[in-house]
PDB file of C-alpha atoms and ligand atoms in Angstrom:
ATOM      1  CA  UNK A   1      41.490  29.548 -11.697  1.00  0.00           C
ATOM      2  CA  UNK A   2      42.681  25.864 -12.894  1.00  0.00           C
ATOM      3  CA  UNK A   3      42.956  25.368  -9.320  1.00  0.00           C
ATOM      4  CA  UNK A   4      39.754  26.248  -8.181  1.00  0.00           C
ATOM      5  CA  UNK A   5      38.540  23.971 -11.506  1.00  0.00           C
ATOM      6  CA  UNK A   6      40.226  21.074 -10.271  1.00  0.00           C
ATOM      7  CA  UNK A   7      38.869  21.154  -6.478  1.00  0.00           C
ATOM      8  CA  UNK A   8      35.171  21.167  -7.929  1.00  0.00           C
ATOM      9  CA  UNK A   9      35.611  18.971 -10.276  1.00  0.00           C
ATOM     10  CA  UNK A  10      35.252  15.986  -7.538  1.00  0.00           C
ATOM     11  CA  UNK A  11      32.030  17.968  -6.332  1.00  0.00           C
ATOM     12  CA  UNK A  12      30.339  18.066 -10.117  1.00  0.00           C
ATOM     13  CA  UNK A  13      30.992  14.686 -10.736  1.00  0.00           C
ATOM     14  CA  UNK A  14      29.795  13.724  -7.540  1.00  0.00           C
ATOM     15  CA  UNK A  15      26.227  15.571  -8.400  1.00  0.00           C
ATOM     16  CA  UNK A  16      26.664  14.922 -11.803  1.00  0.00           C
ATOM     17  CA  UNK A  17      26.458  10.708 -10.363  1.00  0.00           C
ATOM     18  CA  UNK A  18      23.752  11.711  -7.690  1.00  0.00           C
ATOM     19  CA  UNK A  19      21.207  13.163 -10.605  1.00  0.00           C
ATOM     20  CA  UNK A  20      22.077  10.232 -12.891  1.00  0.00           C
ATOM     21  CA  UNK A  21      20.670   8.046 -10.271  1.00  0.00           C
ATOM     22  CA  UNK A  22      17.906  10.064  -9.373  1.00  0.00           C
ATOM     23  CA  UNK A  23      17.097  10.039 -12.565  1.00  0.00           C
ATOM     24  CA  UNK A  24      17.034   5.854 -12.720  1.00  0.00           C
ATOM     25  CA  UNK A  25      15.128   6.039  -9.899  1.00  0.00           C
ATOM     26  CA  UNK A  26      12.391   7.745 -11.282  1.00  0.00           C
ATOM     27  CA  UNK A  27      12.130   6.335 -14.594  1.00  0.00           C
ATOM     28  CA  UNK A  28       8.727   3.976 -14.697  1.00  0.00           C
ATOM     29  CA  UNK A  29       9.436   0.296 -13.950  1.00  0.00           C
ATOM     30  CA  UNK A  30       9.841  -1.976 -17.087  1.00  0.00           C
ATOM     31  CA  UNK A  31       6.220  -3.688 -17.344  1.00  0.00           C
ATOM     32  CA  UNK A  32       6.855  -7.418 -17.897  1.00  0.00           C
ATOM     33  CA  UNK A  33       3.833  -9.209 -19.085  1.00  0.00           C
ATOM     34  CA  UNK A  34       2.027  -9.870 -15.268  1.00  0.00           C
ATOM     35  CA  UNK A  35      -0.005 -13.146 -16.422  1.00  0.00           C
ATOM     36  CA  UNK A  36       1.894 -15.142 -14.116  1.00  0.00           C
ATOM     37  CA  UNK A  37       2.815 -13.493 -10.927  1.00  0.00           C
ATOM     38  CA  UNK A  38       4.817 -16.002  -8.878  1.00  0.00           C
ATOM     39  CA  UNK A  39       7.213 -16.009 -12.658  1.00  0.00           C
ATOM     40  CA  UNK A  40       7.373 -12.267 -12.304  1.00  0.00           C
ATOM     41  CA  UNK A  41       8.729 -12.434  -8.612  1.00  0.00           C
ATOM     42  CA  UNK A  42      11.174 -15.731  -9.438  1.00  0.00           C
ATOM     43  CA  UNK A  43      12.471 -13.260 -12.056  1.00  0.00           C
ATOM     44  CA  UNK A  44      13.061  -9.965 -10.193  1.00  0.00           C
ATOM     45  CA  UNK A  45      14.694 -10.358  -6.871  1.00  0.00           C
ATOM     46  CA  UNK A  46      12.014 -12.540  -5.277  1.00  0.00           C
ATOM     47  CA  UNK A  47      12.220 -16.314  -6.174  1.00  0.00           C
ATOM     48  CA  UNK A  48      12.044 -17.832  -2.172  1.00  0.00           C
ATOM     49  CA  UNK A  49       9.255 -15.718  -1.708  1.00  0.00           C
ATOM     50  CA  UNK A  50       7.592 -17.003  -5.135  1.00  0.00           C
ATOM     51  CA  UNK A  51       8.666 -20.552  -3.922  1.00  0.00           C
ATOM     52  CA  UNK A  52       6.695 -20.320  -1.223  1.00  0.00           C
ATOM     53  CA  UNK A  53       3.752 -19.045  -2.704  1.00  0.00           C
ATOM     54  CA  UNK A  54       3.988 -22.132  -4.842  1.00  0.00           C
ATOM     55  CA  UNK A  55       4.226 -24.154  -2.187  1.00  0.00           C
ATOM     56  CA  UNK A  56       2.463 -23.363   0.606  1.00  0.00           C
ATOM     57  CA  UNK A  57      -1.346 -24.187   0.329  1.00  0.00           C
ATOM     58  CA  UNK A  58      -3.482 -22.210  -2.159  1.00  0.00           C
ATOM     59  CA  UNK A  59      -1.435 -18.957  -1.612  1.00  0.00           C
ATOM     60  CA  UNK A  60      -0.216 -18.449  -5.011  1.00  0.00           C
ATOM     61  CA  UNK A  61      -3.511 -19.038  -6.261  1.00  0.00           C
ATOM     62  CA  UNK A  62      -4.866 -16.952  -3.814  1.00  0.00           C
ATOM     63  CA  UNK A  63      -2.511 -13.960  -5.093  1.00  0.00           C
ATOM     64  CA  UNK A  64      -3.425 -14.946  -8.420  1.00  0.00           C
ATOM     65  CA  UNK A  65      -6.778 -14.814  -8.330  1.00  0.00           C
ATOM     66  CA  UNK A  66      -6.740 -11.417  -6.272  1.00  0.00           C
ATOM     67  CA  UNK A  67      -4.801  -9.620  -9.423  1.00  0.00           C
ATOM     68  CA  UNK A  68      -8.368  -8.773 -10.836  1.00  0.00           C
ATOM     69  CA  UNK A  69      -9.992  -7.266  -8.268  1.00  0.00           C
ATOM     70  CA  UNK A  70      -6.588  -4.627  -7.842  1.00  0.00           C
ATOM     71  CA  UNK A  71      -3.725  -5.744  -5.953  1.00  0.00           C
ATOM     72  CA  UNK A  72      -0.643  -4.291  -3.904  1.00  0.00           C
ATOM     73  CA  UNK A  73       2.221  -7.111  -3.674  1.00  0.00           C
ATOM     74  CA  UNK A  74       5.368  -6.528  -1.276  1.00  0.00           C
ATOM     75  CA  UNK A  75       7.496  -9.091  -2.320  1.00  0.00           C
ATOM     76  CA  UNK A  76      10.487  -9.810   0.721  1.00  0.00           C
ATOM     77  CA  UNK A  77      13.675  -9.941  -1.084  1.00  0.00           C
ATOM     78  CA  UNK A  78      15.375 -12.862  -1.284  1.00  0.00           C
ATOM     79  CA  UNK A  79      18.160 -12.261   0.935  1.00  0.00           C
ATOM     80  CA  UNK A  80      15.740 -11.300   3.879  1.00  0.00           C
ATOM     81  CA  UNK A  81      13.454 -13.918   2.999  1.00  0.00           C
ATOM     82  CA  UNK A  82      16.071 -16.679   3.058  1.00  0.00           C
ATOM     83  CA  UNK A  83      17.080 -15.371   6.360  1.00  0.00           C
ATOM     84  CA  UNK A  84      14.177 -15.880   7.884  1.00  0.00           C
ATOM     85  CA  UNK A  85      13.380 -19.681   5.971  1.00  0.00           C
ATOM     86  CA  UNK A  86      13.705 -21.227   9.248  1.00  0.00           C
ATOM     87  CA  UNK A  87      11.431 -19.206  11.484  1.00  0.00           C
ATOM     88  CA  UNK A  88       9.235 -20.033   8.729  1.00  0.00           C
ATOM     89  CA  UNK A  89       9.485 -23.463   8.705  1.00  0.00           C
ATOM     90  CA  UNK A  90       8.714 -23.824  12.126  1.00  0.00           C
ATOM     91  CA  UNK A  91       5.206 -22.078  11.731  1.00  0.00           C
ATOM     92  CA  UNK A  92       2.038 -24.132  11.744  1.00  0.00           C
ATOM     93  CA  UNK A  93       0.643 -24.448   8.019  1.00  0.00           C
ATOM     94  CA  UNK A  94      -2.104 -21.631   9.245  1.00  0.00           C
ATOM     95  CA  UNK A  95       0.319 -19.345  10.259  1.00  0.00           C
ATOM     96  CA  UNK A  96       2.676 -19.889   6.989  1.00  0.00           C
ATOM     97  CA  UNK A  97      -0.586 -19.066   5.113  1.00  0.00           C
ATOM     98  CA  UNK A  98      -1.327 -15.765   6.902  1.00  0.00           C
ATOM     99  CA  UNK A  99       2.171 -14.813   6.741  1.00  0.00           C
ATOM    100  CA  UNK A 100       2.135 -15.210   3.004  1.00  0.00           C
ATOM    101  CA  UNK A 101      -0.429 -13.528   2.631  1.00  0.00           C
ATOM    102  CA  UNK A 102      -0.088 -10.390   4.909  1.00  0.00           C
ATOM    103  CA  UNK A 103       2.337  -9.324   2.808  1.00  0.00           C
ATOM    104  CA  UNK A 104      -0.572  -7.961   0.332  1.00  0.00           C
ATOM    105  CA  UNK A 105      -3.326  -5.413   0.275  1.00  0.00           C
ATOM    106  CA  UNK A 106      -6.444  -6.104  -1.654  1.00  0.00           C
ATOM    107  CA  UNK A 107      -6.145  -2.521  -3.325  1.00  0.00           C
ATOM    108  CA  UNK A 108      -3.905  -1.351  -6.235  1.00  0.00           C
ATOM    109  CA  UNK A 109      -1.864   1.348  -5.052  1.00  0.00           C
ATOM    110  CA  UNK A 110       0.117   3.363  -7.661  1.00  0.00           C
ATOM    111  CA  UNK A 111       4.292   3.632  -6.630  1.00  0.00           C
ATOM    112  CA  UNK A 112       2.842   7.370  -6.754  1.00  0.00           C
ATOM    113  CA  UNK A 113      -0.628   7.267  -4.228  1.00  0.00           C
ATOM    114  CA  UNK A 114       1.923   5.084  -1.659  1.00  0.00           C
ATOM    115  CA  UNK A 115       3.818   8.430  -1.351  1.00  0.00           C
ATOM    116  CA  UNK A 116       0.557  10.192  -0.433  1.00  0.00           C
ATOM    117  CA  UNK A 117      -1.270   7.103   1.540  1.00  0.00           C
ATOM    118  CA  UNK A 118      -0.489   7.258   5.345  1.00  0.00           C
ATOM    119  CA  UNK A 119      -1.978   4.688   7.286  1.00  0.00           C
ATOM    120  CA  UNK A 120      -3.074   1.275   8.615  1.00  0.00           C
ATOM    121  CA  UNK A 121      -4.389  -1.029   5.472  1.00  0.00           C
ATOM    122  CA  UNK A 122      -5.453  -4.545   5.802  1.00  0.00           C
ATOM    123  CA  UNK A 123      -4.298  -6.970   3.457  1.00  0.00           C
ATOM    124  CA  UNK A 124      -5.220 -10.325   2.420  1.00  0.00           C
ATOM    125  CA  UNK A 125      -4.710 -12.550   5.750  1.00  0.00           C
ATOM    126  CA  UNK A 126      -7.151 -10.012   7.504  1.00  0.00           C
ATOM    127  CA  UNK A 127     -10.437 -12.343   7.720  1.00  0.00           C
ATOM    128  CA  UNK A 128     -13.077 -10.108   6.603  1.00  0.00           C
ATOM    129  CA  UNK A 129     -14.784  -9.055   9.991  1.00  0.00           C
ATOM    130  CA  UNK A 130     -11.491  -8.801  12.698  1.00  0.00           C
ATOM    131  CA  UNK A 131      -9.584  -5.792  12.726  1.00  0.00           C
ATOM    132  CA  UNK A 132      -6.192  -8.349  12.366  1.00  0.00           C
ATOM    133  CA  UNK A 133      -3.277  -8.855  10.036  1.00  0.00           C
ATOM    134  CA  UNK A 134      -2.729  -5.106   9.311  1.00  0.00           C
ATOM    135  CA  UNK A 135      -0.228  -3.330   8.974  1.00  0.00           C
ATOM    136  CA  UNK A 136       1.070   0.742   8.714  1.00  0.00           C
ATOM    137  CA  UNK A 137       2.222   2.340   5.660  1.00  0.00           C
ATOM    138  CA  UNK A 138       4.541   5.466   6.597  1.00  0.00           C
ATOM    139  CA  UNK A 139       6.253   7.290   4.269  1.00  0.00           C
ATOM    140  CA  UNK A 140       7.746  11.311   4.648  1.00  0.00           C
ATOM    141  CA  UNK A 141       6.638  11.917   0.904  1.00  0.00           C
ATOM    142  CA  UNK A 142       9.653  10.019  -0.807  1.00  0.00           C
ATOM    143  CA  UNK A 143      10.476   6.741   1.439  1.00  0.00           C
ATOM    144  CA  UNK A 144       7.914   4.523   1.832  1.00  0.00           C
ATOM    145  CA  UNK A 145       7.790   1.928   4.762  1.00  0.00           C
ATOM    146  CA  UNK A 146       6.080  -0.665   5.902  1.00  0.00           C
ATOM    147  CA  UNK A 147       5.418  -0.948   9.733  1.00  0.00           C
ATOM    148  CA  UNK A 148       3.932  -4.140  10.693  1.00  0.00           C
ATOM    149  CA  UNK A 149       2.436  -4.646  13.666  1.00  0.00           C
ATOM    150  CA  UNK A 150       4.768  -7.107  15.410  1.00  0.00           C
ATOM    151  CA  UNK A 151       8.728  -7.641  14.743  1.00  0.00           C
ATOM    152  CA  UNK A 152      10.727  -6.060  13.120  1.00  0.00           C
ATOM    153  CA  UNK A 153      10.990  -2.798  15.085  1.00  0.00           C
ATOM    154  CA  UNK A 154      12.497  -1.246  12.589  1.00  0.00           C
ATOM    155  CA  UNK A 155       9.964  -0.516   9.381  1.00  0.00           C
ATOM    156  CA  UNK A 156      10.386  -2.609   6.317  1.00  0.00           C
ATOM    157  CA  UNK A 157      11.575  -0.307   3.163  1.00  0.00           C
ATOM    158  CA  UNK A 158      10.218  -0.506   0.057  1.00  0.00           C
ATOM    159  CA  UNK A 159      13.698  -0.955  -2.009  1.00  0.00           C
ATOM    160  CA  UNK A 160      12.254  -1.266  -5.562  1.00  0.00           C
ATOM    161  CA  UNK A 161       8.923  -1.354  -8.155  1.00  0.00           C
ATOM    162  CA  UNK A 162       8.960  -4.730 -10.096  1.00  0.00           C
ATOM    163  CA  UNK A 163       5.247  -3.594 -11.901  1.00  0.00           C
ATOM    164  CA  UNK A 164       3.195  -1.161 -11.279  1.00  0.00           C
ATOM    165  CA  UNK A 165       0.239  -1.036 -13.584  1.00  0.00           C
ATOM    166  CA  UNK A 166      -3.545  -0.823 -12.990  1.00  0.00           C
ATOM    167  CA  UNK A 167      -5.157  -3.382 -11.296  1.00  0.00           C
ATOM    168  CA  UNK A 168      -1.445  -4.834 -10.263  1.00  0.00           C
ATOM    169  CA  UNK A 169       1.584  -3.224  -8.533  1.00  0.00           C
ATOM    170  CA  UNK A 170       4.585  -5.312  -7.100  1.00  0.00           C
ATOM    171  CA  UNK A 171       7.040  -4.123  -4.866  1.00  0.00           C
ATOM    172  CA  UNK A 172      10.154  -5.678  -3.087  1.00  0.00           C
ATOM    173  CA  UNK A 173      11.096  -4.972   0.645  1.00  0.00           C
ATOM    174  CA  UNK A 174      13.718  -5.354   2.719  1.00  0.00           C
ATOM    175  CA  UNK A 175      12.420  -7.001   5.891  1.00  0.00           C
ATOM    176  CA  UNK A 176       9.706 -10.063   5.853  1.00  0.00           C
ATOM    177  CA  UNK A 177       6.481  -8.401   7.594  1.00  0.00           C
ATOM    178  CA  UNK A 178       6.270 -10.127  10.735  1.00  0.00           C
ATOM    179  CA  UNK A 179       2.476  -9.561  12.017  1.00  0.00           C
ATOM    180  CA  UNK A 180       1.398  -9.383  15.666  1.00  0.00           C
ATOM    181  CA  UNK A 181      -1.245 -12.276  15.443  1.00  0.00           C
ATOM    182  CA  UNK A 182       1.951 -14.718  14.995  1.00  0.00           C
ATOM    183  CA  UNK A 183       5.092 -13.237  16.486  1.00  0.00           C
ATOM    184  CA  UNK A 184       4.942 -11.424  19.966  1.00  0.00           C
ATOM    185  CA  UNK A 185       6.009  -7.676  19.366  1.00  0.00           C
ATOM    186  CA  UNK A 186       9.816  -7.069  19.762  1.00  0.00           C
ATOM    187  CA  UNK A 187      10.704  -4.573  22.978  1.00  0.00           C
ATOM    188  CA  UNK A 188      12.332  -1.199  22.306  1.00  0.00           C
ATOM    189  CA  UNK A 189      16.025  -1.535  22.954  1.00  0.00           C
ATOM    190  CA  UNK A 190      17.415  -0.570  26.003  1.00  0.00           C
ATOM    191  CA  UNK A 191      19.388   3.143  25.910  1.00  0.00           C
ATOM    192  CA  UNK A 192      22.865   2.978  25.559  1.00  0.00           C
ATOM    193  CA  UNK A 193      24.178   4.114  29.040  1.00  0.00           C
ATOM    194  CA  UNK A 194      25.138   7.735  29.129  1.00  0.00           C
ATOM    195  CA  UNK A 195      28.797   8.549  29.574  1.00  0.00           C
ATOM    196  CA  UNK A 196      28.038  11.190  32.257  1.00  0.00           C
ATOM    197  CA  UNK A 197      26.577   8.453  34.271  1.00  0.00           C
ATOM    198  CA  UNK A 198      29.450   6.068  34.016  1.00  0.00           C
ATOM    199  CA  UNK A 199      32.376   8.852  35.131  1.00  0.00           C
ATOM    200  CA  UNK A 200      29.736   9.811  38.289  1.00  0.00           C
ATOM    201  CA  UNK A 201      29.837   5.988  39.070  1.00  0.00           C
ATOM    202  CA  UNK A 202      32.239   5.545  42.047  1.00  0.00           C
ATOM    203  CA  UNK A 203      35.610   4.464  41.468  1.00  0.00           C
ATOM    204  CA  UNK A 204      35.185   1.315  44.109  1.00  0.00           C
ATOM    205  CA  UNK A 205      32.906   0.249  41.980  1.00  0.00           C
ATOM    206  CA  UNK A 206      35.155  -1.081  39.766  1.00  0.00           C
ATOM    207  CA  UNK A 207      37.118  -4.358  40.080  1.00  0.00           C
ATOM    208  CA  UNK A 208      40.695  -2.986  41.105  1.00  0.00           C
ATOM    209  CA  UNK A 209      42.847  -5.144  39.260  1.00  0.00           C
ATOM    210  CA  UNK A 210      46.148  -4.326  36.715  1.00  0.00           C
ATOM    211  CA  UNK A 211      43.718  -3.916  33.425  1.00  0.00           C
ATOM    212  CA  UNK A 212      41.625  -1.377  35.569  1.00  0.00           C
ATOM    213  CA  UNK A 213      42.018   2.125  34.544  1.00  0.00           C
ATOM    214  CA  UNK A 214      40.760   5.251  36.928  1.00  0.00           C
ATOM    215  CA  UNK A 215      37.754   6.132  36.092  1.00  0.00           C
ATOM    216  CA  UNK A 216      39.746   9.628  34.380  1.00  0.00           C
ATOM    217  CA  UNK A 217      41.660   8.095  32.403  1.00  0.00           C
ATOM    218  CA  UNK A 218      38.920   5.931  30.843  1.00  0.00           C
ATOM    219  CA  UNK A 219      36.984   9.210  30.298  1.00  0.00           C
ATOM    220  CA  UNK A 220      39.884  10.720  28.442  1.00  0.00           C
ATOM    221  CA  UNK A 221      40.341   8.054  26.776  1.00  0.00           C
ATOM    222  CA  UNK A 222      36.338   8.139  25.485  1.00  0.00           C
ATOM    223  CA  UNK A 223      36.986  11.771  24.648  1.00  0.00           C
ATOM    224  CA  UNK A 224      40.238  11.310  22.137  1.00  0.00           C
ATOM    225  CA  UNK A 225      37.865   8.615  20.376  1.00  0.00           C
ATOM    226  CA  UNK A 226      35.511  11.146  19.562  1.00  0.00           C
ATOM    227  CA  UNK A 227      37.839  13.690  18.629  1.00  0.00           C
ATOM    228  CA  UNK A 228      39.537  10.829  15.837  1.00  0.00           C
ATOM    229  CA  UNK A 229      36.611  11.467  13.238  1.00  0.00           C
ATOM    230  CA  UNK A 230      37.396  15.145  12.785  1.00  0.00           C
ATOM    231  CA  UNK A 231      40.749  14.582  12.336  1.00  0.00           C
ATOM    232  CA  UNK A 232      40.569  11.831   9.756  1.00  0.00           C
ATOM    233  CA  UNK A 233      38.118  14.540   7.698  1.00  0.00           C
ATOM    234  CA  UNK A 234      41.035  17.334   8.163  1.00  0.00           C
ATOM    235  CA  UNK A 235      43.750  14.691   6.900  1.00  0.00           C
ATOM    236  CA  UNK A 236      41.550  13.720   3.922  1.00  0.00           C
ATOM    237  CA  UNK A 237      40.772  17.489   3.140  1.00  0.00           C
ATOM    238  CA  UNK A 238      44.263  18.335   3.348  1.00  0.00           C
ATOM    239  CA  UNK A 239      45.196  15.432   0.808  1.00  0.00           C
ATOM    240  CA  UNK A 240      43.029  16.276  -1.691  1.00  0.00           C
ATOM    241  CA  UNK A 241      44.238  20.075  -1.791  1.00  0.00           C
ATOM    242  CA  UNK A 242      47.537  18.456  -2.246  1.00  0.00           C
ATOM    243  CA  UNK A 243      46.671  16.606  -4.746  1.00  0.00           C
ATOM    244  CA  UNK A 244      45.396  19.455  -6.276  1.00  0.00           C
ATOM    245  CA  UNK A 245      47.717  21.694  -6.019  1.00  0.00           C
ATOM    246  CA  UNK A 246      50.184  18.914  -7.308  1.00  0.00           C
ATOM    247  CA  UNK A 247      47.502  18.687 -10.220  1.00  0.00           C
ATOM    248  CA  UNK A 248      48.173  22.610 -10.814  1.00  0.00           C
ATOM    249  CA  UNK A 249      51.451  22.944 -10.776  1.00  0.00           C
ATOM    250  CA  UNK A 250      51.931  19.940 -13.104  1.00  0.00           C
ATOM    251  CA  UNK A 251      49.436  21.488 -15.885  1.00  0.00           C
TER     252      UNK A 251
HETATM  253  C1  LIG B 301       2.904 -19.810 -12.766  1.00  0.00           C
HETATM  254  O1  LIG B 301       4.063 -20.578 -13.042  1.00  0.00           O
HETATM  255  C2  LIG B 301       4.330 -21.625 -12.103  1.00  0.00           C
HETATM  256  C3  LIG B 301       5.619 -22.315 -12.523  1.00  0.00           C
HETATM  257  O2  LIG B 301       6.604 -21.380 -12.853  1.00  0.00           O
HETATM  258  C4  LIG B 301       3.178 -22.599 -12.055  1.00  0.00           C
HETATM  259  O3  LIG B 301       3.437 -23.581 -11.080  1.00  0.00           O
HETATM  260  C5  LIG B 301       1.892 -21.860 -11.715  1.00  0.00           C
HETATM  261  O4  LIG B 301       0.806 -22.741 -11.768  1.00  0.00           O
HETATM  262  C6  LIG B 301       1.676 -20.703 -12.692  1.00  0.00           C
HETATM  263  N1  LIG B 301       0.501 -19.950 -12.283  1.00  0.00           N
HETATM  264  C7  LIG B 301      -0.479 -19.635 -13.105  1.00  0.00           C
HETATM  265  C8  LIG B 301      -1.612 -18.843 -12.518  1.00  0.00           C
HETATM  266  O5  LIG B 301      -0.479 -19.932 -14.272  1.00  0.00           O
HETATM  267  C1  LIG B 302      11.008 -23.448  16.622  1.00  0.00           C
HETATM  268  O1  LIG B 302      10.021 -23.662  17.620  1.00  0.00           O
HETATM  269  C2  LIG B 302      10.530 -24.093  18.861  1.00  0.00           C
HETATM  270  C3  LIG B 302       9.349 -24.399  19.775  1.00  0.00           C
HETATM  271  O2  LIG B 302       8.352 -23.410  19.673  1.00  0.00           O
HETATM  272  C4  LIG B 302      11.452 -23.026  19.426  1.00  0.00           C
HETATM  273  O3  LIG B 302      11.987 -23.452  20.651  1.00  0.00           O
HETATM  274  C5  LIG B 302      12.576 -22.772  18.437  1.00  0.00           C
HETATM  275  O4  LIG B 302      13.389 -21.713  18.902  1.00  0.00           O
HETATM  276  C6  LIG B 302      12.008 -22.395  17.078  1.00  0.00           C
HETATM  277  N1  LIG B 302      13.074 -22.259  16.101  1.00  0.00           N
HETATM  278  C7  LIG B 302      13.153 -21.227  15.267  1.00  0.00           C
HETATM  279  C8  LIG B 302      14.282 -21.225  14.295  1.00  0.00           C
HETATM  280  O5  LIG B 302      12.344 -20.303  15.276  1.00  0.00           O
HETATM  281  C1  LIG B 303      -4.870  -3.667  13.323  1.00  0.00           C
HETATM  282  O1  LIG B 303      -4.632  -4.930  13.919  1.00  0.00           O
HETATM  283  C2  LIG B 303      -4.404  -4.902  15.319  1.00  0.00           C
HETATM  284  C3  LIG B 303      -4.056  -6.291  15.766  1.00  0.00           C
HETATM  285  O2  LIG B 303      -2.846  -6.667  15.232  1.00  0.00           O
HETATM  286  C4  LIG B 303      -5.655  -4.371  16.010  1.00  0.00           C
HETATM  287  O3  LIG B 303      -5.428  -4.296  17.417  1.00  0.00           O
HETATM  288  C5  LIG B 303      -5.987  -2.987  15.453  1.00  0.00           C
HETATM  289  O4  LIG B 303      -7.222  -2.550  15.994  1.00  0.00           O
HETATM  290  C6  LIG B 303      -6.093  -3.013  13.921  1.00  0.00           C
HETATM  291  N1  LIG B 303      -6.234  -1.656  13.464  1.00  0.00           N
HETATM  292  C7  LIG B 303      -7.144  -1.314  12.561  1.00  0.00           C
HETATM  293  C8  LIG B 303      -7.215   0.137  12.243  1.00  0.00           C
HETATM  294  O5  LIG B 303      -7.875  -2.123  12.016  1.00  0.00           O
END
């Protein structure tokens, strides 16, 4: 019985951690006072993006003055936004400006109606007749990501709520929104090659010299690699019901 105790115990504490931080996760964002909206950003996890709004024509004021009328912020976080400082600096003033301000929608959406909003939404760079500077919200009712319509292939995640309260809601992501009007879409990365294809390949194919394997051995070789995994989880398992054991017979 202690035994059996003392191999779950790992397991409870483990969900025991998991619900704790579900639990974070869902409590409602602290609400700062929102009068100033580039301070708010500088404060939680966005300061180069805030810097730029500052700095970059009338953007922050443009932000600013959109708070009223309901707004959705998605605030890069620093460390992407850094990252990409000197793509940005090498953008025409226009283009900085639209970038800036793609990454906003003219609509207050609650950290709850993202969860239940699918779709393309056009945020403040879209000029009010073009269909331009949108992007696609995508979420599977828990994530929610940002697809924009150029680079990066991979959707931007929303990572975490700095406000969210009617007519303003902030949120930080992990990618800078790269839109199609300024940055040519990025092509789908080629397939890895299949191993199947690589044994068929003839053996002449390869240069014959002293580091050359035959094409069996390297396949062999390929299949012990894969095999490794499984028996790293079987040498872990069997620890810990050592360990355990060791922890039983002591008590
Ligand atoms: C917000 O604060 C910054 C300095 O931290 C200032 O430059 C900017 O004008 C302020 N914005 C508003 C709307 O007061
Ligand atoms: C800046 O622009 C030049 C010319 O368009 C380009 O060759 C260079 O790669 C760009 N640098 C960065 C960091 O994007
Ligand atoms: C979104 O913008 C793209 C250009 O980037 C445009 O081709 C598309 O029609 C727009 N979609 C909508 C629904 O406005």
């Amino acid at each position: 019985m202690r035994l059996f105790l003392l191999l779950l115990l790992p397991l409870l504490l483990l969900s025991a951690v998991q619900i704790g931080a579900a639990a974070a996760a869902k409590a409602p964002a602290a609400a700062p006072a929102a009068s100033n909206l580039t301070d708010l950003m500088s404060r939680k996890g966005c300061r180069t993006f805030a810097d730029l709004l500052l700095s970059t024509g009338d953007a922050a004021k443009t932000f600013q003055d959109s708070v009223a009328g309901g707004l959705s912020v998605f605030c890069p976080a620093d460390q992407a936004m850094k990252a990409f400082l000197p793509t940005f600096k090498n953008l025409s003033a226009d283009d900085k400006l639209s970038l800036l301000l793609y990454h906003a929608v003219p609509v207050y959406y609650s950290a709850d109606s993202l969860k239940t909003n699918n779709g393309v939404m056009n945020t403040l760079a879209t000029d009010g007749t073009a269909k331009n500077y949108n992007f696609t919200l995508q979420n599977d009712g828990e994530h929610v990501a940002i697809q924009p319509t150029a680079a990066p292939a991979a959707p931007a995640r929303i990572t975490a709520t700095i406000l969210d309260r009617d007519p303003l809601a902030v949120y930080v992501v992990d990618e800078v929104l790269q839109p199609r009007e300024i940055f040519k879409p990025v092509a789908a990365p080629a397939p890895a090659p299949a191993p199947a294809t690589a044994a068929a390949a003839p053996k002449k194919a390869k240069p014959a010299g002293p580091d050359a394997a035959p094409a069996d051995q390297k396949v062999a070789d390929q299949n012990a690699a894969h095999r490794v995994p499984s028996g790293r989880w079987l040498t872990a398992a069997a620890a810990v019901a050592l360990a355990a054991a060791a922890f039983a017979v002591a008590a």
